[in-house]
XYZ file of C-alpha atoms in Angstrom:
303
model
C 14.810 -7.655 5.528
C 11.341 -6.680 6.678
C 8.618 -8.997 5.327
C 6.543 -7.061 2.787
C 4.862 -10.030 1.104
C 1.495 -9.122 2.642
C 1.526 -5.584 1.221
C -0.337 -4.367 -1.838
C 1.441 -2.868 -4.829
C 0.789 0.844 -5.312
C 2.376 3.774 -7.119
C 5.069 5.150 -4.811
C 6.832 8.505 -5.189
C 9.597 10.095 -3.132
C 11.304 13.455 -3.583
C 14.584 14.153 -1.795
C 16.964 17.082 -1.672
C 20.670 17.609 -1.186
C 22.340 21.010 -1.091
C 25.814 21.657 -2.457
C 27.257 24.923 -1.133
C 30.178 26.423 -3.078
C 32.467 29.059 -1.605
C 32.686 31.632 -4.417
C 30.557 33.026 -7.263
C 33.194 32.005 -9.833
C 32.299 28.360 -9.230
C 28.667 28.991 -10.091
C 29.735 30.820 -13.253
C 32.022 27.953 -14.268
C 29.113 25.514 -13.897
C 26.776 27.722 -15.941
C 29.360 28.341 -18.659
C 30.475 24.697 -18.753
C 34.118 25.573 -18.103
C 34.743 23.163 -15.227
C 37.846 21.105 -16.195
C 36.241 17.751 -15.416
C 33.281 18.359 -17.716
C 29.597 19.253 -17.631
C 28.829 19.195 -13.904
C 25.041 18.943 -14.029
C 24.888 16.320 -16.801
C 27.591 14.077 -15.361
C 26.225 14.355 -11.821
C 22.751 13.445 -13.053
C 24.185 10.363 -14.746
C 25.954 9.426 -11.501
C 22.670 9.785 -9.617
C 20.820 7.576 -12.110
C 23.439 4.875 -11.659
C 23.600 5.308 -7.909
C 19.878 5.028 -7.208
C 19.783 1.619 -8.896
C 22.511 0.367 -6.570
C 20.816 1.412 -3.328
C 20.038 -2.167 -2.123
C 23.642 -3.171 -2.878
C 24.885 -0.600 -0.385
C 22.173 -0.523 2.294
C 21.564 -4.070 3.543
C 17.944 -3.703 4.668
C 16.697 -2.038 1.456
C 14.545 -4.231 -0.782
C 15.552 -4.565 -4.429
C 12.747 -2.927 -6.372
C 12.014 -1.650 -9.873
C 13.016 1.983 -10.377
C 10.472 3.107 -12.958
C 11.226 6.820 -13.039
C 14.087 8.995 -11.868
C 14.196 12.756 -12.250
C 17.008 15.142 -11.315
C 16.585 18.918 -11.175
C 18.890 21.699 -10.007
C 18.007 25.008 -8.371
C 20.717 27.660 -7.903
C 20.202 30.032 -4.990
C 23.232 32.283 -4.546
C 26.070 29.955 -3.630
C 23.711 27.077 -2.869
C 22.831 24.454 -5.481
C 19.780 22.418 -4.513
C 19.565 18.930 -6.007
C 15.926 17.776 -6.307
C 15.791 14.023 -6.842
C 12.519 12.219 -7.664
C 12.005 8.457 -7.756
C 8.841 6.535 -8.696
C 7.983 2.863 -8.579
C 4.921 0.636 -8.580
C 5.735 -1.720 -5.764
C 4.955 -2.835 -2.210
C 7.351 -0.517 -0.406
C 8.413 3.093 -0.731
C 11.427 4.700 -2.383
C 12.394 7.337 0.212
C 15.850 5.879 0.820
C 16.440 5.461 -2.908
C 15.611 9.136 -3.504
C 17.870 10.294 -0.671
C 20.670 8.023 -1.857
C 20.326 9.337 -5.392
C 20.448 12.937 -4.200
C 23.550 12.224 -2.126
C 25.341 10.586 -5.067
C 24.571 13.601 -7.273
C 25.938 15.909 -4.569
C 29.102 13.823 -4.096
C 29.758 13.748 -7.816
C 29.374 17.529 -7.961
C 31.839 17.826 -5.086
C 34.313 15.590 -6.895
C 34.055 17.571 -10.134
C 34.261 20.998 -8.490
C 36.982 20.414 -5.900
C 39.849 21.282 -8.343
C 38.454 24.817 -8.675
C 36.868 25.314 -5.243
C 38.374 23.969 -2.014
C 35.538 25.248 0.176
C 32.617 23.148 -1.103
C 30.242 21.658 1.469
C 27.287 19.272 1.214
C 24.309 20.186 3.378
C 20.846 18.924 4.296
C 20.270 15.625 2.553
C 16.615 15.167 3.384
C 13.282 13.776 2.257
C 10.956 16.487 0.967
C 7.889 14.420 0.137
C 6.634 10.875 -0.218
C 3.380 9.553 -1.581
C 1.633 6.278 -2.231
C 2.074 4.275 0.965
C -0.523 3.069 3.443
C -0.668 6.443 5.177
C -1.967 8.054 1.971
C -4.929 5.693 1.761
C -6.187 5.797 5.320
C -9.923 5.907 5.768
C -10.742 9.593 6.097
C -14.298 9.087 7.217
C -15.928 7.322 10.159
C -13.768 5.908 12.935
C -16.648 4.171 14.730
C -17.296 1.315 12.301
C -18.775 -1.916 13.598
C -18.543 -5.425 12.199
C -20.060 -8.854 12.618
C -17.958 -11.926 11.823
C -19.858 -15.042 10.814
C -18.097 -18.408 10.466
C -19.969 -20.795 8.156
C -18.893 -24.349 8.871
C -20.720 -27.584 9.653
C -17.687 -29.128 11.392
C -16.819 -26.067 13.501
C -20.434 -25.460 14.550
C -20.630 -29.120 15.582
C -17.510 -28.717 17.714
C -15.297 -31.009 15.630
C -12.842 -28.297 14.626
C -11.559 -25.029 16.063
C -12.209 -21.771 14.267
C -9.041 -19.961 13.193
C -10.215 -18.080 10.108
C -12.800 -16.023 11.976
C -10.265 -15.125 14.642
C -7.783 -14.031 11.962
C -10.454 -11.728 10.525
C -11.125 -10.271 13.957
C -7.427 -9.547 14.503
C -7.236 -7.677 11.200
C -10.345 -5.667 12.027
C -8.819 -4.635 15.345
C -5.692 -3.299 13.610
C -8.019 -1.245 11.375
C -9.845 0.174 14.427
C -13.116 -1.590 13.574
C -15.188 -2.748 16.556
C -16.339 -6.374 16.350
C -19.889 -6.336 17.713
C -20.775 -9.953 16.947
C -18.850 -13.181 16.364
C -20.889 -16.308 15.639
C -20.433 -19.781 14.183
C -23.245 -21.299 12.127
C -23.624 -24.399 9.928
C -23.566 -24.200 6.123
C -27.304 -23.607 5.819
C -28.600 -21.145 3.216
C -31.430 -19.835 5.348
C -29.233 -19.326 8.424
C -26.711 -17.377 6.358
C -29.420 -15.102 4.978
C -31.101 -14.566 8.336
C -27.843 -13.494 9.951
C -27.045 -10.780 7.437
C -30.621 -9.469 7.472
C -30.613 -9.196 11.265
C -27.241 -7.415 11.305
C -28.424 -4.971 8.630
C -31.484 -4.200 10.763
C -29.192 -3.644 13.761
C -27.194 -1.065 11.807
C -23.959 -3.086 11.748
C -21.626 -1.472 9.212
C -20.080 -4.622 7.784
C -20.799 -8.334 7.918
C -17.883 -10.604 7.057
C -18.511 -14.273 6.389
C -15.780 -16.889 6.256
C -16.394 -20.315 4.816
C -18.757 -21.814 2.261
C -17.203 -20.098 -0.766
C -15.630 -23.197 -2.293
C -17.061 -25.767 -4.708
C -18.248 -28.584 -2.465
C -21.915 -29.452 -2.254
C -22.266 -27.755 1.144
C -20.582 -24.506 0.072
C -23.635 -22.262 -0.304
C -22.557 -18.879 1.086
C -22.533 -17.152 -2.347
C -25.889 -18.709 -3.256
C -27.322 -17.390 0.011
C -25.960 -13.867 -0.243
C -26.055 -12.918 -3.926
C -29.884 -12.914 -4.277
C -30.321 -10.544 -1.321
C -27.549 -8.073 -2.114
C -28.707 -4.691 -3.384
C -25.495 -4.227 -5.361
C -22.411 -6.335 -6.035
C -18.956 -4.750 -5.782
C -16.888 -6.706 -8.326
C -13.700 -4.754 -7.635
C -13.498 -6.104 -4.085
C -14.022 -9.652 -5.312
C -11.366 -9.177 -8.016
C -8.879 -7.723 -5.529
C -9.310 -10.708 -3.200
C -8.780 -13.294 -5.919
C -5.924 -11.422 -7.585
C -4.074 -11.051 -4.279
C -4.584 -14.709 -3.460
C -3.601 -15.937 -6.905
C -0.224 -14.219 -6.550
C 0.394 -16.334 -3.461
C -1.036 -19.760 -4.310
C -2.545 -21.314 -7.455
C -5.867 -22.436 -5.993
C -7.176 -18.957 -5.130
C -8.951 -18.853 -8.504
C -11.351 -21.496 -7.186
C -12.674 -19.260 -4.424
C -16.105 -17.704 -4.951
C -15.653 -14.724 -2.656
C -18.535 -12.256 -2.794
C -18.857 -8.574 -1.904
C -21.776 -6.171 -2.030
C -24.142 -4.016 -0.052
C -27.504 -4.386 1.605
C -28.653 -0.863 2.333
C -25.626 0.808 3.858
C -24.177 -2.460 5.216
C -21.151 -3.924 3.477
C -21.323 -7.712 3.099
C -18.228 -9.761 2.270
C -17.859 -13.544 1.993
C -14.296 -14.860 2.307
C -12.703 -18.329 2.087
C -12.872 -20.589 5.111
C -9.212 -21.514 5.320
C -7.121 -19.529 7.788
C -4.630 -18.374 5.156
C -7.392 -17.643 2.672
C -9.277 -15.485 5.150
C -6.166 -13.696 6.379
C -4.824 -12.965 2.902
C -8.232 -11.795 1.725
C -8.381 -9.325 4.596
C -4.857 -8.120 3.801
C -5.923 -7.643 0.185
C -8.766 -5.219 0.903
C -8.243 -3.635 4.331
C -8.039 -0.830 5.241
C -8.775 0.470 1.706
C -12.253 -1.075 1.658
C -13.280 1.173 4.569
C -13.465 4.016 2.052
C -16.813 2.545 0.990
C -18.539 3.986 4.057
C -17.723 7.513 3.012
C -18.850 6.845 -0.549
C -22.135 5.301 0.625
C -22.863 8.538 2.459
C -22.133 10.763 -0.504
C -18.542 11.767 0.216
C -16.337 12.645 -2.734
C -13.697 10.274 -4.129
C -10.303 11.778 -3.245
């Protein structure tokens, strides 16, 4: 199956439709009057759909097992057409489009099975997705597409040439996928004054975001938070919480990270862990959603 471990959990909704076409008005009347020999068509078909949607990953090999947290079945009669409207909701990392379409198809098949003794001309038409909501495409940054970033690696050993930087490069790769231009990439030692001077110069240059990696741990030389917090205009605790929560779900030591996020003027400043995995997972936790901040800073409404 596709790896979804890097994705964030969000509320996902999918609405699918299947159309059952009967061949005579008497069939519609039998359904309405509950005179179909096999029983109540709408109620039994709904029950079949509820059972079927839960079995979707058992039938389709690439579907992820996921919690089905709401299922709704509605019927619309239009002449000889009966439209099955099937809604599925979950709070998970991947969408429920296939589950909704599978559920709608099971409802339609059960209706066919119940009605075939009284109508030999039944057809099933147009099993299709009507709407989906809650995935990455719904949370794309709707504002500026010309954002710039500076990536600053804080490390005594890397700046001295004893180690190779991988965390900063992982951050740059993520920024590229989010269509953010990396204007600066530098490596500096773990010195409080150097850290402060860098962010001040980038803010004066009009860089949109400055992302630090390294110096957020608990060793004596880890001073990135101490350097940044006093000069931030405002902290953004939600970003910090999202980073630690995402990391904690993946390894137990994430709680020890002192990641920081805030603004200086209209520049977003974020300090991430110095490990490659820590930096990469932190970026996965907040991008591209964090780009919404640049619309908010300029007075755009929260959608």
